[in-house]
Coordinates of C-alpha atoms and ligand atoms in Angstrom, one line a residue:
X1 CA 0.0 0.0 0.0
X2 CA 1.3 3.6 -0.7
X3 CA 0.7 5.6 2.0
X4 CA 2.8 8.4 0.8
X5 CA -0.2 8.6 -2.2
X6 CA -2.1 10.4 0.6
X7 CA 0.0 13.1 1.0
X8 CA -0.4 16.9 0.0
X9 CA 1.0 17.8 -3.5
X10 CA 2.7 21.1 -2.3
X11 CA 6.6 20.1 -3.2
X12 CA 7.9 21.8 -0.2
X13 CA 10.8 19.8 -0.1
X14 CA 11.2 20.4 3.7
X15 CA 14.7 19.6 5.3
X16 CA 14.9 16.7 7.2
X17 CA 16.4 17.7 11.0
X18 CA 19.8 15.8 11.6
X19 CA 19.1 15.2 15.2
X20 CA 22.3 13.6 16.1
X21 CA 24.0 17.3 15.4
X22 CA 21.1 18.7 17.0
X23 CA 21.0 16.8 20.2
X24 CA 23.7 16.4 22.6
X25 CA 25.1 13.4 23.3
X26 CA 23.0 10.7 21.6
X27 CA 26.1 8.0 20.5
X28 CA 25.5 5.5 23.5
X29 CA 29.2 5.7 24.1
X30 CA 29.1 9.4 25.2
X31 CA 31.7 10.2 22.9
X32 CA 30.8 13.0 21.0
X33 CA 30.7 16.3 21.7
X34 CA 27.9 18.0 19.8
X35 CA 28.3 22.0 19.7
X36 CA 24.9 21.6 17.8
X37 CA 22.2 22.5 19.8
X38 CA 20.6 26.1 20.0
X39 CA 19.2 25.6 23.5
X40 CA 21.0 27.2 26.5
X41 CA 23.0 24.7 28.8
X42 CA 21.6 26.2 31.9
X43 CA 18.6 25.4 34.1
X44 CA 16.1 28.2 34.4
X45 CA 16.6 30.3 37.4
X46 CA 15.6 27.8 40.3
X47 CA 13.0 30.3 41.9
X48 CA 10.7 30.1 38.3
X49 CA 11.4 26.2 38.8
X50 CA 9.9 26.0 42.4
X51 CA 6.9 28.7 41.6
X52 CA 6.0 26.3 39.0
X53 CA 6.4 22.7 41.0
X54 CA 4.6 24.6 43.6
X55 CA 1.2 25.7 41.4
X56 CA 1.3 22.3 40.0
X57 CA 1.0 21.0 43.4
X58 CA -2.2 23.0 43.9
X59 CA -3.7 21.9 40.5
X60 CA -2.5 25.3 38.9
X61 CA -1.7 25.8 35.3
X62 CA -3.8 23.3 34.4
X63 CA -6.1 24.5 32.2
X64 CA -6.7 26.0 28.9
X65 CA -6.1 30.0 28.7
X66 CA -7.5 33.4 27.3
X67 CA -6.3 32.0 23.8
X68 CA -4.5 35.6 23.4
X69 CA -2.7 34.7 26.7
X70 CA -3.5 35.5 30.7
X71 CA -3.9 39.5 30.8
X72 CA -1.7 39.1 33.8
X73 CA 0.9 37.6 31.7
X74 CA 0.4 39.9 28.7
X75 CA 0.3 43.1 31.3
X76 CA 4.0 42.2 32.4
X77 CA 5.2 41.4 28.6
X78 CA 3.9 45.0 27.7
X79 CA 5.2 46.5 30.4
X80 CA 8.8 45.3 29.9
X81 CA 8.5 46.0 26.4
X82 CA 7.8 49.7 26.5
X83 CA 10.6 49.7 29.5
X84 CA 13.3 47.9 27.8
X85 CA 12.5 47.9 24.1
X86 CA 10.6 51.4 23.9
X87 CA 8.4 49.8 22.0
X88 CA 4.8 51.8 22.3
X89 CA 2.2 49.0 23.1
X90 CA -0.5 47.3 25.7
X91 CA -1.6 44.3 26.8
X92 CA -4.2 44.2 24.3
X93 CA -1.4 44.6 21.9
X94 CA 0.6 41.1 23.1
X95 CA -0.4 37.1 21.7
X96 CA 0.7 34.7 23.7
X97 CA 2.2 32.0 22.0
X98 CA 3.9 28.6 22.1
X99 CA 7.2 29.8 21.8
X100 CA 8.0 32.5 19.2
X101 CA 8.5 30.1 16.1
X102 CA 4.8 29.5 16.5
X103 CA 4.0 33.3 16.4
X104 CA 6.1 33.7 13.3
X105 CA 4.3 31.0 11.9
X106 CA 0.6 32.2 12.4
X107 CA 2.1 35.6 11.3
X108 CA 3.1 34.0 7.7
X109 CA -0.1 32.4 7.2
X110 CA -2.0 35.5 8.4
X111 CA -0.1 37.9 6.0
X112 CA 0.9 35.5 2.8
X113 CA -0.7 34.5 -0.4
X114 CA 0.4 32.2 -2.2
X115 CA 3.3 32.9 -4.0
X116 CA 3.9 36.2 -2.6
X117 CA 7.1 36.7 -1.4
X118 CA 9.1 37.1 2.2
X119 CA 12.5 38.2 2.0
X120 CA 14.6 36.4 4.9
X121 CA 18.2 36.9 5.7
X122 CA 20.3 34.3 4.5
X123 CA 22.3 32.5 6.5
X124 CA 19.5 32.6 8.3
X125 CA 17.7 31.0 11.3
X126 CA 16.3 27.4 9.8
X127 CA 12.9 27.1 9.7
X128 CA 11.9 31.0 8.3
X129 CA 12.5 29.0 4.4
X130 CA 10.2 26.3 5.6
X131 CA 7.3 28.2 7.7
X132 CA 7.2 30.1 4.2
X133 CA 6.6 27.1 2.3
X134 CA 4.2 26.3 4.4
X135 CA 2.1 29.1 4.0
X136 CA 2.5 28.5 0.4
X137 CA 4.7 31.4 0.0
X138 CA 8.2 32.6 -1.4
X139 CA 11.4 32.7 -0.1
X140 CA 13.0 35.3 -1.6
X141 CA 16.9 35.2 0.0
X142 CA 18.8 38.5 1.1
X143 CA 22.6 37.2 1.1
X144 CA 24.8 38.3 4.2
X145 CA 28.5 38.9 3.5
X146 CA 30.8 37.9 6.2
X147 CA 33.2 40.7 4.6
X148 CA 30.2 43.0 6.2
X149 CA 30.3 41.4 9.5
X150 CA 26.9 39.3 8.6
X151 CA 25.2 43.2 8.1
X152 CA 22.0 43.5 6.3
X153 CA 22.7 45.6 3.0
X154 CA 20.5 48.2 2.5
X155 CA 20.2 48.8 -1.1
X156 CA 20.5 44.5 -1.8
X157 CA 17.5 44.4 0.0
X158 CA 16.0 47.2 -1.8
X159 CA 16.8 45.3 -5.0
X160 CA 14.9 41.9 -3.8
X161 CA 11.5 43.6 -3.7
X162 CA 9.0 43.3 -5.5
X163 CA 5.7 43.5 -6.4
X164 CA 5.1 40.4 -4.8
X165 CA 6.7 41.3 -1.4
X166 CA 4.8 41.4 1.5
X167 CA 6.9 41.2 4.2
X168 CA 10.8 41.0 5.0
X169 CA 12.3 39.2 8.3
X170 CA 15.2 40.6 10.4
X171 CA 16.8 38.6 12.8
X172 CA 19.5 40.4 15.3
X173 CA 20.9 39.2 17.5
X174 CA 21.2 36.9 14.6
X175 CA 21.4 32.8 14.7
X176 CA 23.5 31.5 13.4
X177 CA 26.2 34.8 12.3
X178 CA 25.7 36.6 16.1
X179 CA 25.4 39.8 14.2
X180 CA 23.6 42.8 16.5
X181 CA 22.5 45.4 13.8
X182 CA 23.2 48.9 14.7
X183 CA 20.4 52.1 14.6
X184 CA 21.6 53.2 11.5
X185 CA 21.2 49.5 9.7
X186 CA 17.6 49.7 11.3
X187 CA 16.6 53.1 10.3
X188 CA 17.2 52.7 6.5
X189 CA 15.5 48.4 6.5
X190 CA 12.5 50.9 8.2
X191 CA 12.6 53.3 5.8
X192 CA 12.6 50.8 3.1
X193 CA 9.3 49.1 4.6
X194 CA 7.6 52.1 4.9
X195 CA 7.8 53.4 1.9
X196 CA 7.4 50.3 0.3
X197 CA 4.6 49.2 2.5
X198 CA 5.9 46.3 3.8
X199 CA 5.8 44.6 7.0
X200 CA 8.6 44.1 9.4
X201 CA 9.2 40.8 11.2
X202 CA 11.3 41.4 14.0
X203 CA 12.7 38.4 15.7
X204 CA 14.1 38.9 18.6
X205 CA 15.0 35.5 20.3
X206 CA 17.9 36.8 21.8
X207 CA 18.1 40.0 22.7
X208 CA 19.4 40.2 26.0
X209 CA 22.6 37.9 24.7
X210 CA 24.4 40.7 23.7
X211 CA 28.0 41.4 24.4
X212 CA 29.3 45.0 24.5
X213 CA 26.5 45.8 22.0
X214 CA 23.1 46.9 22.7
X215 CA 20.1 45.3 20.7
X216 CA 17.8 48.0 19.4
X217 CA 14.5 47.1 18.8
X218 CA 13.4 48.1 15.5
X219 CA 9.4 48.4 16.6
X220 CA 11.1 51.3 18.6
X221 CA 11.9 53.7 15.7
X222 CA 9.5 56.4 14.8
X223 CA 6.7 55.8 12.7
X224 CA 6.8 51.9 12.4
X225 CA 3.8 51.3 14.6
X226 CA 2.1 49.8 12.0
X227 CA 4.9 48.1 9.9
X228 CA 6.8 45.8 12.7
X229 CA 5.7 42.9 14.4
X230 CA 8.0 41.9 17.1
X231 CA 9.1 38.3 18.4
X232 CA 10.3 37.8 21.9
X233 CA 10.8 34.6 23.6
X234 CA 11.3 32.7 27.1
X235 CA 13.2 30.1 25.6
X236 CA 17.1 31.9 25.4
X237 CA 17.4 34.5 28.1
X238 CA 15.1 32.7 30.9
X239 CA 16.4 29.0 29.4
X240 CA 13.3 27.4 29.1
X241 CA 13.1 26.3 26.0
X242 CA 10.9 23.5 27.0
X243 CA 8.0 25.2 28.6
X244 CA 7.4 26.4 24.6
X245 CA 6.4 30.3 25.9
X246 CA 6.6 33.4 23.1
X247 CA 5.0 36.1 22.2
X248 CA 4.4 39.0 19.5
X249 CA 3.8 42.7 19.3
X250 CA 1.8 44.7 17.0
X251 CA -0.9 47.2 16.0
X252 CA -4.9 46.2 16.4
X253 CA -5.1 45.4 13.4
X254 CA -2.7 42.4 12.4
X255 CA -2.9 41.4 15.7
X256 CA -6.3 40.6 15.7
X257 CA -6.1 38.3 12.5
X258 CA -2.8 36.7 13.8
X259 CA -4.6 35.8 17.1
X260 CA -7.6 34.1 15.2
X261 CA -5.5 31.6 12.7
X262 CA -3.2 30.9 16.2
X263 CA -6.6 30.2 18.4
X264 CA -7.1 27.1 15.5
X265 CA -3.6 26.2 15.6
X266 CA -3.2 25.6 19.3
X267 CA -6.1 27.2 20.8
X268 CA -3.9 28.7 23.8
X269 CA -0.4 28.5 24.9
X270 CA 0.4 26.2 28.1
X271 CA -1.2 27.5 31.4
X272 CA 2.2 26.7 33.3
X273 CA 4.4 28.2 31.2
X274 CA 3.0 31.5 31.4
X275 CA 2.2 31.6 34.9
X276 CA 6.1 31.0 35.3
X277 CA 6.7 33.0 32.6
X278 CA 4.9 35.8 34.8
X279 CA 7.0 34.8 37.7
X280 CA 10.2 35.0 35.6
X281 CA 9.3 38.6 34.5
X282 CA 9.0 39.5 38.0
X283 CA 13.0 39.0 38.4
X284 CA 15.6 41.5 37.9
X285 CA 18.4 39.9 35.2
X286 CA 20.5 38.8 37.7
X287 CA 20.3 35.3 36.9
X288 CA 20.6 36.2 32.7
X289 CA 23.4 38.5 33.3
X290 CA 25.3 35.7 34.7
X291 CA 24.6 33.3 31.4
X292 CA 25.4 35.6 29.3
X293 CA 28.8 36.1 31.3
X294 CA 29.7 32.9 30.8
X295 CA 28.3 33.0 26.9
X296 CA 31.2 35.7 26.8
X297 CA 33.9 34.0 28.3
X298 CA 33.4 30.8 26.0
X299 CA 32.7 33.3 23.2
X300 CA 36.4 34.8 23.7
X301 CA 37.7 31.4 24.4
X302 CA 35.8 29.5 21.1
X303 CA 37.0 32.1 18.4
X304 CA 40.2 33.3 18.5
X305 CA 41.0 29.4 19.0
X306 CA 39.0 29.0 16.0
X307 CA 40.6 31.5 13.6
X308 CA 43.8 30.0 14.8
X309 CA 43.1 26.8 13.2
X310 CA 42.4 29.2 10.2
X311 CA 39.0 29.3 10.3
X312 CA 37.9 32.7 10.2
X313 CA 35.4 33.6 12.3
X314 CA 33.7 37.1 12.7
X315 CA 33.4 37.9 16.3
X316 CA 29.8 37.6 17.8
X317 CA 28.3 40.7 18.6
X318 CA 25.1 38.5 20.4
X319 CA 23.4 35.3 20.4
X320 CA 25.6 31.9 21.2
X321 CA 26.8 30.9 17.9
X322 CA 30.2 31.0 16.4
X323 CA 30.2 30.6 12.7
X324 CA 33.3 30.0 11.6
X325 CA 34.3 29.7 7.4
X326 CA 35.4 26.6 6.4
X327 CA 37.5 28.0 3.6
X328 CA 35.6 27.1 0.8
X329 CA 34.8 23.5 1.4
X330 CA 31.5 21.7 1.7
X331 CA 29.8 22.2 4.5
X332 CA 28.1 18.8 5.2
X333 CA 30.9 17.0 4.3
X334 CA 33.0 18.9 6.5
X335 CA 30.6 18.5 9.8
X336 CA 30.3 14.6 8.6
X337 CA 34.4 14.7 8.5
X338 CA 34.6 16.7 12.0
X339 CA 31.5 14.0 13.3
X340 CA 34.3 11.2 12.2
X341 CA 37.1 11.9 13.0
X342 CA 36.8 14.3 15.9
X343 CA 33.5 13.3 17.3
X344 CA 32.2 16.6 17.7
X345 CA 29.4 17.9 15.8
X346 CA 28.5 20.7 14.3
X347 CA 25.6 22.1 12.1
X348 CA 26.6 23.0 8.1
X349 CA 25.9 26.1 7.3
X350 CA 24.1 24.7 4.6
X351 CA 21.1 24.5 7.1
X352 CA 20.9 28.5 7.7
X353 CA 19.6 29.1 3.7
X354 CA 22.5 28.3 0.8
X355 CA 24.2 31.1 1.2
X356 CA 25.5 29.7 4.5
X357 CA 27.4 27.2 2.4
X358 CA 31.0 27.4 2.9
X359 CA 30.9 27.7 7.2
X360 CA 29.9 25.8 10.1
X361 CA 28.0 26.6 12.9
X362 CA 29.6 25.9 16.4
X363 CA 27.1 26.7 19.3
X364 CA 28.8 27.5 22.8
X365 CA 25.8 27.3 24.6
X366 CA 27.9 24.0 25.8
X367 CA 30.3 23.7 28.7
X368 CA 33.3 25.8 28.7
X369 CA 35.3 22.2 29.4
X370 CA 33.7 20.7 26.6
X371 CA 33.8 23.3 24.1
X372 CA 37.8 23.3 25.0
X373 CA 37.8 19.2 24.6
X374 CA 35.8 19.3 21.0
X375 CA 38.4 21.9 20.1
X376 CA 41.4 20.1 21.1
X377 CA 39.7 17.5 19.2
X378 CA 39.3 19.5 15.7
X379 CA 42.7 21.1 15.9
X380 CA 44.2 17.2 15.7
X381 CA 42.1 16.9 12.2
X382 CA 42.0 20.1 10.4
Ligands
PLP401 C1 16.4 33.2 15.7 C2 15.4 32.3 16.3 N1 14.1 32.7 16.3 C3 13.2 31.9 16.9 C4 13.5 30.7 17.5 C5 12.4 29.9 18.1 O1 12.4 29.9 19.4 P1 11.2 29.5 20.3 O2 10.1 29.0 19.4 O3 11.7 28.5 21.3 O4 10.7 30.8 21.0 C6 14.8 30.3 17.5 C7 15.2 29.0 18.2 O5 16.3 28.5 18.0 C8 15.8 31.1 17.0 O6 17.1 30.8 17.0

């Protein structure tokens, strides 16, 4: 029988997820060291841990929420964001969602037509191309040059719209180049959208990784209101990937369609989650300051070891990825080489959009020990 007969005609050609780069330590014999994963290495901050344990004693969190998420919740999400981000909103203006890749999804199905066209950087964070394709849409690819420090380009991206366009997304901190783009970068890609009339997807996974480089919001520049929709997530700074806990930003309008097509996705996000994502908005950064310490001390440890084995890589300005050029080889076959004989795997930058071809990404969100092992490791083979 052909089961696969059954399935949707869409040719989306999805890629298939190479879990042993992606997950830790899989190989029975512990052997590898896998500088895959884009998770942090640290628990959540045990006093979010114990509020939730403790609510799920008492039979809290355990049923469905306001689909737009609790207004208690969405109150402290607006409130940081107008502190921290200066981005002009209210909790009406907030969705909940289960983790940010699921807002950007029900954003892409909300705005997209089929066969209209979102322009997403590239290398790029690896599932905008297939969230696109999903929606029926086009990726249309805005090539980063590591001779630019992984910058956005202005006028290139002028040049890729359009009349199909509908909406571009920007990524900074970025995964996987750790580029932070600066005000000036951000005032001409807004300028661009405005008078193009485009909309703005700001994702924002990891903006409070940054090292000696502030993260400006772009939803924070004049006039945008209408034309950004930001991403922010529990996952990176508060490490809880797990509890699957996002959110977006944006005007009335959009955000009133986005919120239908995600009630029929996933009707709300989990109950716990957010009432420990309210708990871990209640915190000062204390705890993330300290993570992203040590982010910084592996960062300065990772890459100038990596551009003394020759493989150049740009300094990250944010996030926890080094991404480091492998000198014009292939980039799966250099991982599978590295997996082989090194036993440390990393992710080909292949997976980040093609032009990521040519580089490998090397996450530090890993042990400071092990990071130094899988490197002593590499240096013997390359
Ligand atoms: C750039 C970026 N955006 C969004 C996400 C999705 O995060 P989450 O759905 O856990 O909020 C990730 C996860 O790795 C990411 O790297």
């Amino acid at each position: 029988m052909d089961l696969l007969k059954h399935l949707s005609d869409r040719d989306l050609n999805l890629p298939q997820l190479e879990f042993p780069r992606i997950k830790k330590t899989i190989d029975k014999d512990n052997k590898i060291i896998s500088l895959g994963p884009g998770e942090p290495d640290f628990l959540p901050d045990k006093r979010i841990l114990n509020y939730g344990s403790k609510l799920l004693k008492q039979g809290k969190g355990t049923r469905y929420s306001e689909p737009q998420g609790m207004l208690e919740l969405r109150k402290k999400i607006a409130q940081k964001l107008r502190k921290e981000n200066k981005i002009k909103t209210n909790e009406d203006n907030i969705m909940v969602s289960c983790g940010s890749e699921e807002a950007i999804f029900a954003t892409l199905l909300t705005l997209v037509d089929k066969k209209e066209e979102v322009i997403v950087p590239s290398p790029g964070f690896i599932s905008y191309i297939p969230i696109i394709k999903l929606v029926n849409g086009v990726p249309k690819l805005l090539k980063l040059d590591e001779e630019d420090s992984w910058n956005i380009n202005p006028d290139r991206l002028k040049k890729l719209i359009g009349k199909k366009t509908r909406a571009i997304i920007i990524n900074t901190p970025s995964n996987p180049t750790g580029n932070v783009l600066g005000k000036k970068i951000l005032e001409e890609i807004a300028d661009i959208a405005v008078d193009k009339d485009l909309i703005i997807l700001a994702d924002e996974a990891y903006e409070k990784i940054t090292y000696n480089k502030k993260h400006i919001s772009i939803g924070s520049l004049n006039g945008l209101d209408n034309h950004v929709i930001t991403f922010q997530t529990f996952s990176k700074e508060y490490a809880m990937c797990g509890f699957r806990l996002g959110y977006l930003t944006t005007g009335d309008k959009l955000l009133n369609e986005i919120n239908q097509a995600n009630f029929y996705m996933t009707l709300a996000p989990p109950s716990i989650s957010q009432l420990m994502g309210i708990k871990a908005l209640s915190l000062p950064d204390k705890y993330i300051n300290c993570m992203v310490k040590e982010y910084k001390r592996r960062r300065d440890m990772i890459v100038p070891r990596l551009n003394d084995m020759g493989l150049k890589t740009v300094m990250p300005e944010g996030a926890f990825y080094a991404f480091a050029n492998i000198n014009g080889k292939n980039s799966v076959k250099f991982s599978d080489m590295l997996m082989k004989k090194a036993k440390v795997a990393v992710i080909p930058g292949t997976e980040f959009g093609k032009y990521g071809e040519g580089y490998v990404r090397m996450s530090f969100a890993t042990k400071y020990e092990l990071i130094e092992k899988a490197l002593k490791r590499m240096e013997k083979v390359i």
